[in-house]
Coordinates of C-alpha atoms in Angstrom, one line a residue:
Chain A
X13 CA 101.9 -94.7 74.0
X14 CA 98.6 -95.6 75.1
X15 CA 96.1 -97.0 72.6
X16 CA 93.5 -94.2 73.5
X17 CA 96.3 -91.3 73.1
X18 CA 97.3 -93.4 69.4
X19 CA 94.2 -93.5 68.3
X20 CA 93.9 -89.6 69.4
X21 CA 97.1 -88.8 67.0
X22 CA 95.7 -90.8 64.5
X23 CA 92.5 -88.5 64.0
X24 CA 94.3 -85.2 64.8
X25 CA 96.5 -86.6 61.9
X26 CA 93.5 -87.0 59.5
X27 CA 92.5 -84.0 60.7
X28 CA 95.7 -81.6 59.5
X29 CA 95.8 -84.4 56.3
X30 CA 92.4 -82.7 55.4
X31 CA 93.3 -79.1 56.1
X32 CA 96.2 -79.2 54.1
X33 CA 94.1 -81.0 51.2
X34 CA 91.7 -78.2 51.4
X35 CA 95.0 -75.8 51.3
X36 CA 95.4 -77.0 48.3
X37 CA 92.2 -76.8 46.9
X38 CA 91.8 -73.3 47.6
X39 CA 92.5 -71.6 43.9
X40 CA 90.4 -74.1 42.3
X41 CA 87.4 -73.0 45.0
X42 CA 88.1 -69.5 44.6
X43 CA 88.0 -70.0 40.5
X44 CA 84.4 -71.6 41.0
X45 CA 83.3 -68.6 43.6
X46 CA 84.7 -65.9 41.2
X47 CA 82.6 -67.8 37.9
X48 CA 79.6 -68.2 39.8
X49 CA 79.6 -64.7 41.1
X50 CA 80.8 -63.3 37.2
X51 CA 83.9 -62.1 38.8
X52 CA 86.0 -63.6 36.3
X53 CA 87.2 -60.3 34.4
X54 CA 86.6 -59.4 31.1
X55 CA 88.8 -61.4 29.6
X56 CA 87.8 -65.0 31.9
X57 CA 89.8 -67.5 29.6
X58 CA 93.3 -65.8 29.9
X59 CA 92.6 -65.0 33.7
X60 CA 92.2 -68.5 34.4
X61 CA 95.0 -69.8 32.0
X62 CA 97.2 -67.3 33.9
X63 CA 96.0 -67.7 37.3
X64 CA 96.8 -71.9 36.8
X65 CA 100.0 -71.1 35.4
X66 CA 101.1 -69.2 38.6
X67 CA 99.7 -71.8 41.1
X68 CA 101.4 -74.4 39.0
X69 CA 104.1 -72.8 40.0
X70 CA 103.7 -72.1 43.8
X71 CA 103.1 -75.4 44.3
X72 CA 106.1 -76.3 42.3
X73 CA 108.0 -73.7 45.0
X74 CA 106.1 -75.2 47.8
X75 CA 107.2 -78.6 46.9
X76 CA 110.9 -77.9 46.9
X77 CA 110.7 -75.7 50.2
X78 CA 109.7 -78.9 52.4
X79 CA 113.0 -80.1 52.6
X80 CA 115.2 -77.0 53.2
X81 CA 111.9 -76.3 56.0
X82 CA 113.2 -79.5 57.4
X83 CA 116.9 -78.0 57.9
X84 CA 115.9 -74.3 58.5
X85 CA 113.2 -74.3 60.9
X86 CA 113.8 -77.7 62.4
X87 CA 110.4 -79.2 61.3
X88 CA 111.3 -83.1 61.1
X89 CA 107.9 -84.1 59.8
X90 CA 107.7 -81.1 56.8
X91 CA 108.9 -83.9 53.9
X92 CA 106.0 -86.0 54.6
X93 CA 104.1 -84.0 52.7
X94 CA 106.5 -84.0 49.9
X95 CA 104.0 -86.0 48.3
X96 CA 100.8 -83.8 48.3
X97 CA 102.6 -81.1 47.1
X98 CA 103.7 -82.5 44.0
X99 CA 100.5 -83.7 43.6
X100 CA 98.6 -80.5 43.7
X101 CA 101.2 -79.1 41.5
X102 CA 100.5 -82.2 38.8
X103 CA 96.8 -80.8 39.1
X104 CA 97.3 -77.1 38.5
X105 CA 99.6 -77.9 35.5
X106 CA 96.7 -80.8 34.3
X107 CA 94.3 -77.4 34.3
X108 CA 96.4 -75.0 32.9
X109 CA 97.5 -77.3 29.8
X110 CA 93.7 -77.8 29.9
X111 CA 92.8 -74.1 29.3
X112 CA 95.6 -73.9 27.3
X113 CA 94.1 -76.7 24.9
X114 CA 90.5 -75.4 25.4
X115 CA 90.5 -71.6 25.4
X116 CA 93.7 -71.1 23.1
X117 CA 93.0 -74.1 20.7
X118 CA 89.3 -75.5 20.7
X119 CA 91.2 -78.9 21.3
X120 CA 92.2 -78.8 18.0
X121 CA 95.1 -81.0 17.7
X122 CA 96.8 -79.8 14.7
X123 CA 97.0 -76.0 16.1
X124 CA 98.6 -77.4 19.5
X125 CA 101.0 -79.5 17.5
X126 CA 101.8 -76.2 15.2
X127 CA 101.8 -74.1 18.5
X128 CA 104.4 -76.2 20.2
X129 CA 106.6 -76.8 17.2
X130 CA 106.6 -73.1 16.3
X131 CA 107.6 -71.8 20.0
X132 CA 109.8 -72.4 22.3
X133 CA 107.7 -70.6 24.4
X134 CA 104.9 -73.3 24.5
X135 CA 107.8 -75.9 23.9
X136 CA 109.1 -75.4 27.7
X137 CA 105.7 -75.2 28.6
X138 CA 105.0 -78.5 27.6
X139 CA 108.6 -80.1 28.7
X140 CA 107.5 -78.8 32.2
X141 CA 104.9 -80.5 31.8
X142 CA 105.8 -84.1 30.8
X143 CA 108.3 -83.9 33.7
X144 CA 105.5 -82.9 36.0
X145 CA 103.5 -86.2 34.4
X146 CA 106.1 -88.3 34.8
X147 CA 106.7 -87.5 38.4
X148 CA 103.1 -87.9 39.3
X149 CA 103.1 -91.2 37.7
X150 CA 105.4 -92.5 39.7
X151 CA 104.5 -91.0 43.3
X152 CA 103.3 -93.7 44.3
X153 CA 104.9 -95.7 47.6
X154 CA 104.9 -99.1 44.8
X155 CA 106.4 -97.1 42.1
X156 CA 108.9 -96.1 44.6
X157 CA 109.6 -99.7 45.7
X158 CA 109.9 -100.5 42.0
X159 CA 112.2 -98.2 40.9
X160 CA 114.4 -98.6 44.1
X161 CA 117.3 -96.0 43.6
X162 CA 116.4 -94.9 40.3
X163 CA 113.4 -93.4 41.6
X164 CA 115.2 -90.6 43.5
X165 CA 117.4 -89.8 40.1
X166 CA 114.2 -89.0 38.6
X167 CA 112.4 -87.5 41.0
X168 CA 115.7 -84.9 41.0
X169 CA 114.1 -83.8 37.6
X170 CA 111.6 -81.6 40.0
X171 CA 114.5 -79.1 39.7
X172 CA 115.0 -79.1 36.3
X173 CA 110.8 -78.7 35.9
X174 CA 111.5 -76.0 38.1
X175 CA 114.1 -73.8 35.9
X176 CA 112.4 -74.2 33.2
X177 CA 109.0 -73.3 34.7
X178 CA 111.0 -70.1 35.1
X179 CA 111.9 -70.1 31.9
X180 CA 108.5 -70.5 30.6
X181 CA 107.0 -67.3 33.0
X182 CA 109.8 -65.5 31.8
X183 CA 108.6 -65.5 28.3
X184 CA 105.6 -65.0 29.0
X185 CA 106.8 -61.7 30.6
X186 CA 109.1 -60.5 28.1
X187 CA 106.8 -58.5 26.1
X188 CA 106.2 -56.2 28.8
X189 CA 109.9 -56.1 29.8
X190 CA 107.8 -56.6 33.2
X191 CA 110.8 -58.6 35.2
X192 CA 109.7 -58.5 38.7
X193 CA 107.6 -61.5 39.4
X194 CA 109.8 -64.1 37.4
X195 CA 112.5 -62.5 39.1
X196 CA 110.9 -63.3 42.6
X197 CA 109.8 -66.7 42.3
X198 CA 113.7 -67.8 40.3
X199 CA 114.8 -66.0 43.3
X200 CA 112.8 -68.5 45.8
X201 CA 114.0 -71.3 43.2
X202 CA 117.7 -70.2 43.7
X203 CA 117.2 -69.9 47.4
X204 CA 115.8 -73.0 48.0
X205 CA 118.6 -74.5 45.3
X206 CA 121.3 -73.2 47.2
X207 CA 119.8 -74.3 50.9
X208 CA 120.2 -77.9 49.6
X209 CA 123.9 -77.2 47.8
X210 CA 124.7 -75.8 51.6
X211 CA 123.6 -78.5 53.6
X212 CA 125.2 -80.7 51.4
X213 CA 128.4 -79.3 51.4
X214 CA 128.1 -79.7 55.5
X215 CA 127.2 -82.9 55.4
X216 CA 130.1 -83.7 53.4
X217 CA 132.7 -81.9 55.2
X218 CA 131.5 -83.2 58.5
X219 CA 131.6 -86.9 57.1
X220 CA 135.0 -86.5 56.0
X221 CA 136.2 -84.9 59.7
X222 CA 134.8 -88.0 61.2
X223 CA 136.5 -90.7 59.3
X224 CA 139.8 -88.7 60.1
X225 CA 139.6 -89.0 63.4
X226 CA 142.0 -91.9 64.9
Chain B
X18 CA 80.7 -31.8 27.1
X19 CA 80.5 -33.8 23.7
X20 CA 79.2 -32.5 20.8
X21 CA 76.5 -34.3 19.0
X22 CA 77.9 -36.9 16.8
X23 CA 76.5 -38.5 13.5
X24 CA 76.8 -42.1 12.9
X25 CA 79.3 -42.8 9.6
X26 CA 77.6 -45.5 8.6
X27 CA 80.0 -46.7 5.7
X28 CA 82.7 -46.7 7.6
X29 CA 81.2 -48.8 10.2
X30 CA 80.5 -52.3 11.4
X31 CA 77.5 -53.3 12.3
X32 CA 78.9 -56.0 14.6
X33 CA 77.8 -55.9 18.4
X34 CA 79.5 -53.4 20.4
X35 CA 81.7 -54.4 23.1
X36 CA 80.4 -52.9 26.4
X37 CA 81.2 -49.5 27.7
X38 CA 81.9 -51.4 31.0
X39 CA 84.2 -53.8 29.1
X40 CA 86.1 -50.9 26.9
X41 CA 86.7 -48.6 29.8
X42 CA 88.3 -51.2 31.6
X43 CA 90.4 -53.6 29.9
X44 CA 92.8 -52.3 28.2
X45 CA 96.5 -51.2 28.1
X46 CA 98.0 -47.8 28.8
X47 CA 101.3 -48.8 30.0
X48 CA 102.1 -45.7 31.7
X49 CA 99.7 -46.0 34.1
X50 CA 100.7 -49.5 34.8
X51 CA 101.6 -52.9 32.6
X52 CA 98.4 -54.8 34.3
X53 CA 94.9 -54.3 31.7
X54 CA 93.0 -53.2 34.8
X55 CA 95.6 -50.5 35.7
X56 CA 94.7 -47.9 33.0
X57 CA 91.0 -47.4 34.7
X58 CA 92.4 -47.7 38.4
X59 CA 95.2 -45.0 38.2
X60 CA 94.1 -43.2 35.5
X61 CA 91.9 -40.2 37.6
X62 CA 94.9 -37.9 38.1
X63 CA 95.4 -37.6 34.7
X64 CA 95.2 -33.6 34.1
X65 CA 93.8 -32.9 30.3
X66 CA 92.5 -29.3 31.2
X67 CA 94.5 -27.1 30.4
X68 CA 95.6 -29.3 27.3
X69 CA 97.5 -28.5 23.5
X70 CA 98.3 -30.7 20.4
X71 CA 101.5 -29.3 19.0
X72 CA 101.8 -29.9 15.1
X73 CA 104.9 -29.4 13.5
X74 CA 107.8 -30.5 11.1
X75 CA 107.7 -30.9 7.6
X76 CA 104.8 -28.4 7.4
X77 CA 104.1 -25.1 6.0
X78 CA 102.2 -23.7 9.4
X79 CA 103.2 -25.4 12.6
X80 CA 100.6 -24.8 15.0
X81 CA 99.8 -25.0 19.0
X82 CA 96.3 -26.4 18.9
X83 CA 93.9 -25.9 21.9
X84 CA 91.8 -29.1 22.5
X85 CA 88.8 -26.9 22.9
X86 CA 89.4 -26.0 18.9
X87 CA 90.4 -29.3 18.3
X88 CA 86.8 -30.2 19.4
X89 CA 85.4 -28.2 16.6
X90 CA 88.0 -28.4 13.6
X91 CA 85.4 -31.0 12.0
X92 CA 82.1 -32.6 12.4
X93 CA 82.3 -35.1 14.9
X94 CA 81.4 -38.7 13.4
X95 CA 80.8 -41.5 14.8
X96 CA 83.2 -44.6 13.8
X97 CA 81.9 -48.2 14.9
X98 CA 85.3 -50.1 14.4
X99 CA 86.6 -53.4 15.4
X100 CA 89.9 -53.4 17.5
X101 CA 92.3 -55.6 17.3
X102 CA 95.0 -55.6 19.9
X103 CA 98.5 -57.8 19.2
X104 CA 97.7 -59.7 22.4
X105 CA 95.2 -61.6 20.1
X106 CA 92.3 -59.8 21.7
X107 CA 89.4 -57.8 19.7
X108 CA 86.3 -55.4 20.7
X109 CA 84.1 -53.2 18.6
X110 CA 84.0 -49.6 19.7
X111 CA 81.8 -46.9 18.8
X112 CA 84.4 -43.8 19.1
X113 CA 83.0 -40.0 18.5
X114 CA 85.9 -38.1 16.3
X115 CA 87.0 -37.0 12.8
X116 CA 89.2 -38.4 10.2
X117 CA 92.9 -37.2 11.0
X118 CA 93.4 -35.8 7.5
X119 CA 91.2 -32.9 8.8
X120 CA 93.8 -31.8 11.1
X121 CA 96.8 -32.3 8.7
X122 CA 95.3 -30.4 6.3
X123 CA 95.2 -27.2 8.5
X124 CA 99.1 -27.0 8.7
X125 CA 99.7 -27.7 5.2
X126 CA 102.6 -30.8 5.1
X127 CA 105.6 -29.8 2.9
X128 CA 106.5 -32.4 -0.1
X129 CA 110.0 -33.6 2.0
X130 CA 106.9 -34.5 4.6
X131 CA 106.6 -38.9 4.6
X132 CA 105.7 -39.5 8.0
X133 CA 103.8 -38.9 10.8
X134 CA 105.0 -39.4 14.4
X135 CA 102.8 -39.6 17.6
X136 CA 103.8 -38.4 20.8
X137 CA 102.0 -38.9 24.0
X138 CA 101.4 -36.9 27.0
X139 CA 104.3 -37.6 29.9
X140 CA 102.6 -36.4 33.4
X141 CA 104.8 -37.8 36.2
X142 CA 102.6 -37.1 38.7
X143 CA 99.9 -38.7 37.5
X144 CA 101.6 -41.9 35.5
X145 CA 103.2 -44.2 37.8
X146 CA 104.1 -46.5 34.8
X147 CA 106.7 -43.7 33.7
X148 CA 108.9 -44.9 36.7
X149 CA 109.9 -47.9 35.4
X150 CA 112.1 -48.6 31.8
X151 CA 109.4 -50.8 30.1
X152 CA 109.5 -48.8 27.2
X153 CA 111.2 -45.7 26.3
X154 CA 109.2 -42.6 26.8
X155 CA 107.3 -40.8 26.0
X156 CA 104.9 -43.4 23.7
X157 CA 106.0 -42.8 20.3
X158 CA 103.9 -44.3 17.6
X159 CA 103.9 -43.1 13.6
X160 CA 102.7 -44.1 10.3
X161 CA 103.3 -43.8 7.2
X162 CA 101.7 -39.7 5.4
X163 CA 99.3 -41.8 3.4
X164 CA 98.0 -43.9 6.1
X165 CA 98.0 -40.9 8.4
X166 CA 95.6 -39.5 5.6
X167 CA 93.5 -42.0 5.2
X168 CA 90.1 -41.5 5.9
X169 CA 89.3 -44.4 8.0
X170 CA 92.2 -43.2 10.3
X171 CA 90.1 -41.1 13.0
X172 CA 91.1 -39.1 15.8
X173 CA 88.9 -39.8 18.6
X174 CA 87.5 -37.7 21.2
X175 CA 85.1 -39.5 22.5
X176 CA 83.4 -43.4 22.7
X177 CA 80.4 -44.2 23.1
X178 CA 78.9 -40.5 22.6
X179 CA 80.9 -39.0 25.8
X180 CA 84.3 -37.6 26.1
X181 CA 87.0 -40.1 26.0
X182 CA 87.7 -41.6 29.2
X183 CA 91.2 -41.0 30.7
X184 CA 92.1 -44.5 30.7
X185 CA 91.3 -44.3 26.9
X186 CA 93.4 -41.4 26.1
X187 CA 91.9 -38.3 26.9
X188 CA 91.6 -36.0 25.6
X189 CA 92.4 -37.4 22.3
X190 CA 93.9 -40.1 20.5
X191 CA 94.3 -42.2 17.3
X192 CA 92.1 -44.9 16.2
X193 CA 93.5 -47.1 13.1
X194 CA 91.4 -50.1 12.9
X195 CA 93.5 -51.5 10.5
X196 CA 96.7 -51.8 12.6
X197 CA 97.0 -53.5 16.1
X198 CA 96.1 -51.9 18.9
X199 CA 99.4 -50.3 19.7
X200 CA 99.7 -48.2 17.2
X201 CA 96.8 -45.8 18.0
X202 CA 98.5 -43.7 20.4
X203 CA 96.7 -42.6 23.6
X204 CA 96.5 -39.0 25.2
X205 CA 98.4 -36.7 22.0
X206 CA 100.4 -34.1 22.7
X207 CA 103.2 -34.0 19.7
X208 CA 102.1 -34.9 15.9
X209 CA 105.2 -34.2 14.4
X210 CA 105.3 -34.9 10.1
X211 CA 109.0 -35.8 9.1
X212 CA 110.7 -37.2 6.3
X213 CA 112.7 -40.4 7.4
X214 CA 110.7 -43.4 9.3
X215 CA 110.8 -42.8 12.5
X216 CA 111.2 -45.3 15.2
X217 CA 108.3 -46.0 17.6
X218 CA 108.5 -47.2 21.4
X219 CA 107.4 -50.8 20.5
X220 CA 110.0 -51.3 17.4
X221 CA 112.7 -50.0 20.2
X222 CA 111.7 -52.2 22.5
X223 CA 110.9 -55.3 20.8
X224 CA 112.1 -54.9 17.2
X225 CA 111.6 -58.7 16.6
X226 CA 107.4 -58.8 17.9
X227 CA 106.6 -55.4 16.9
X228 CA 107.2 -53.7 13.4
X229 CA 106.3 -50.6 12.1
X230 CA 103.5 -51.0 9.8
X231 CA 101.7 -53.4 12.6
X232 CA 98.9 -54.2 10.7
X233 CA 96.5 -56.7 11.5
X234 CA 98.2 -59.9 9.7
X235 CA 97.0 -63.7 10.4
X236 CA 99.4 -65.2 8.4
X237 CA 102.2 -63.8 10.3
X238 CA 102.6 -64.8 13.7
X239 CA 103.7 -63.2 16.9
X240 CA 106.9 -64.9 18.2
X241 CA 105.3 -66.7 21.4
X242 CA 101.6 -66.8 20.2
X243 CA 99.6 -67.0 17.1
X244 CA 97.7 -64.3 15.0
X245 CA 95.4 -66.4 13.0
X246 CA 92.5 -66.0 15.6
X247 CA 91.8 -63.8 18.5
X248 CA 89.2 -63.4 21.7
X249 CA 86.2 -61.1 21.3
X250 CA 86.1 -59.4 24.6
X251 CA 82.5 -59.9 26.1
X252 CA 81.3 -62.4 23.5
X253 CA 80.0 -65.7 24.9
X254 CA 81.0 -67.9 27.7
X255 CA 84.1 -69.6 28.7
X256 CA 84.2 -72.1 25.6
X257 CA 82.8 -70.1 23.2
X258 CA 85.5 -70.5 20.2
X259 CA 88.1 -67.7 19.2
X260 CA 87.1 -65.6 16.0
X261 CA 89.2 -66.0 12.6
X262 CA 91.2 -62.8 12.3
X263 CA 91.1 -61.6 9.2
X264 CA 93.4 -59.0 7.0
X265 CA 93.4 -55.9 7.8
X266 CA 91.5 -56.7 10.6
X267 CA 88.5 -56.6 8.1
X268 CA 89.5 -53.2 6.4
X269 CA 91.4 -54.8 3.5
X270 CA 89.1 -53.5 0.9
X271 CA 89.5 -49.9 2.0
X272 CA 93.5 -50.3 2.7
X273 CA 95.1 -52.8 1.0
X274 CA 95.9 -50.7 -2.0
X275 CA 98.3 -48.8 0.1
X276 CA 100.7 -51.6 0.4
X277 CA 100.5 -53.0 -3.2
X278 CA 103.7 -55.1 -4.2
X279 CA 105.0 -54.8 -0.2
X280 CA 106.0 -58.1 1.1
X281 CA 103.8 -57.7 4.0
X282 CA 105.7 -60.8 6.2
X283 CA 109.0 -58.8 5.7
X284 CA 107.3 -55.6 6.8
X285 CA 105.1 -56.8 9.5

């Protein structure tokens, strides 16, 4: 490759780095149009508290579907970004817990305590959300030198964050007997589950044929 | 059109009404949809011309009433109450109505009567929220014959000086300020008085989260949230702190005689 055409890929890489950042800004710019332009709702606090929770969880979704992208639609590079996803989803879990702690409890501590002692409800919630911490603190490339294999055994906990996200909207739903959408995205989860479990399985079964050749 | 209405004064609040905007828009009428913003966006086809309360049971004169004499049973009064809905949300509404006792009295409850049950309107057509199993239809509420009679138990026609909107039960419906929002049942077309408690839609559904008596209670909590505060619909900006809830949603001094030695967390 020529310098000039490396130094070409380099900015049209910044470039789609950037989109994908502002991609992931997107619900927090749409909450800041909809405040300034009083679009909020009636009821502003529990449309944001809701509208995080979801995008918590779409980035959660989004984050598992890079690698099964990788195997289903042949796009080498979509892991890369692995990384960014998490991140965004650390960030809309950060403000959700945030208008949880605001809007529901005033910050007061003891209430939050009480309110995650005295449901399970809130109890996943928060379990979701120390494994969502815990991956973020240790996204970065030196973490990941540090931990060495270890790192990928925790980093498996994205699954278990994910089930119980679930979980968690579940819940949330139950009073309404109103199924549908925690049905659809467990379904993604399962899906994207079970892409991984298959590929596996391939892998496995192909490894074995090999070594039993003469 | 409404008739004119004269304010009750003691039996009002004089807190800040929630706006019509705000009351004719958020709320929940599950048969037009689960979402708050459904009831107002589906609610048009909603037919409540030609329209008849049937009252029957354990009463001495069963009666088909027509809305249009439902209109002038009684003086029309109007009621500022607080609402308080179990999802830990409150407004203050100004409805136009008359204390349900009125109506009761015409058909002359038997002695065997104990109960009241609530039935609401089923229209296919025009309730997409019937479709689907969320809870067993049609919406059945009920209280208790002395709560049913109480005065501050209203039957509204109206809010806010017009005719009730469809999405707020048209063309009539219970208000009891005292009680979560649930149990004032929307759009009437059954008010049967019987002698054994009856089960509602709500204590079918959810027997754990929703009781029968329902009534506004901070000291017992709703499985996945707490009671002891609640939201004020329109009041303030984003940060601006919940509101104690109280009692009886504030109507302790006018009710609480009616569940003397009740253990009120077993009977929630």
């Amino acid at each position: 490759m020529s310098q000039r055409n490396r130094r070409g890929r380099a900015r049209a890489d910044r470039c789609i780095w950037w989109l994908a950042f502002l991609l992931g800004l997107l619900p927090l710019l749409r909450w800041l149009w909809l405040g300034a332009t009083g679009a909020l709702g009636f009821n502003p606090t529990e449309f944001l508290l809701r509208s995080s929770g979801t995008w918590t969880l779409v980035c959660l979704l989004v984050t598992l579907a890079l690698t099964p992208a990788r195997h289903l639609l042949g796009w080498q590079g979509a892991p890369r970004w692995r990384g960014m996803a998490g991140l965004f989803t650390f960030f809309y879990a950060v403000l959700h817990a945030l208008a949880w702690s605001f809007f529901d409890h005033a910050l007061v501590l003891r209430d939050m305590g009480a309110d995650i002692l005295q449901r399970p409800f809130i109890a996943v919630g928060v379990a979701v959300f120390v494994i969502l911490l815990a991956l973020a603190a240790t996204s970065s490339k030196a973490a990941m030198r540090m931990l060495g294999r270890q790192w990928q055994r925790l980093h498996r906990l994205v699954y278990l964050a994910g089930g119980l996200a679930i979980l968690h909207f579940w819940w949330h739903k139950a009073g309404k007997n109103d199924w549908l959408e925690p049905l659809l995205y467990g379904g993604v989860l399962v899906l994207l589950l079970a892409v991984r479990v298959v590929v596996k399985l391939r892998m496995r079964w192909r490894a074995t044929h090999r070594s039993s050749l003469p | 059109a409404m008739q004119q209405a004269t304010l009750n004064a003691a039996l009002s609040t004089d807190e800040a009404r929630t706006d019509y905007d705000a009351v004719t828009s958020y709320n929940n009428f599950y048969e037009f949809g689960v979402n708050k913003d459904s009831p107002k966006r589906q609610a048009g086809a909603l037919q409540t011309r030609p329209w008849t309360v049937r009252v029957e049971g354990e009463v001495l004169k069963p009666r088909t009433f027509d809305i249009d004499d439902l209109l002038k049973l009684a003086p029309m009064e109007e009621r500022i109450y607080r609402l308080r809905c179990v999802e830990a949300w409150s407004m203050v509404v100004p409805w136009v109505g008359y204390s349900l006792s009125h109506l009761l009295r015409q058909v002359e409850p038997t002695g065997q009567a104990a109960y009241v049950t609530f039935e609401t309107v089923m229209q296919p057509q025009a309730m997409p929220g019937l479709r689907y199993p969320v809870l067993e239809w049609p919406y059945t509420e009920g209280l208790r014959l002395d709560e049913a009679m109480h005065p501050l138990t209203l039957l509204a026609f109206g809010l806010y000086g017009k005719l009730l909107p469809n999405q707020n039960g048209a063309p009539l419906r219970l208000a009891v300020p005292w009680k979560y929002g649930f149990k004032s049942a929307k759009s009437l077309v059954t008010i049967r008085l019987v002698r054994e408690r009856p089960m509602t839609s709500w204590m079918k559904s959810a027997p754990h989260e929703y009781g029968f008596y329902a009534n506004v209670n901070p000291d017992v909590a709703h499985p996945r949230w707490s009671q002891a505060n609640e939201r004020r619909i329109g009041e303030g900006g984003l940060f601006t702190p919940r509101r104690n809830t109280l009692p009886f949603n504030g109507y302790g001094e006018q009710v609480a005689s009616l569940y003397q030695g009740m253990d009120l967390q077993a009977n929630y």
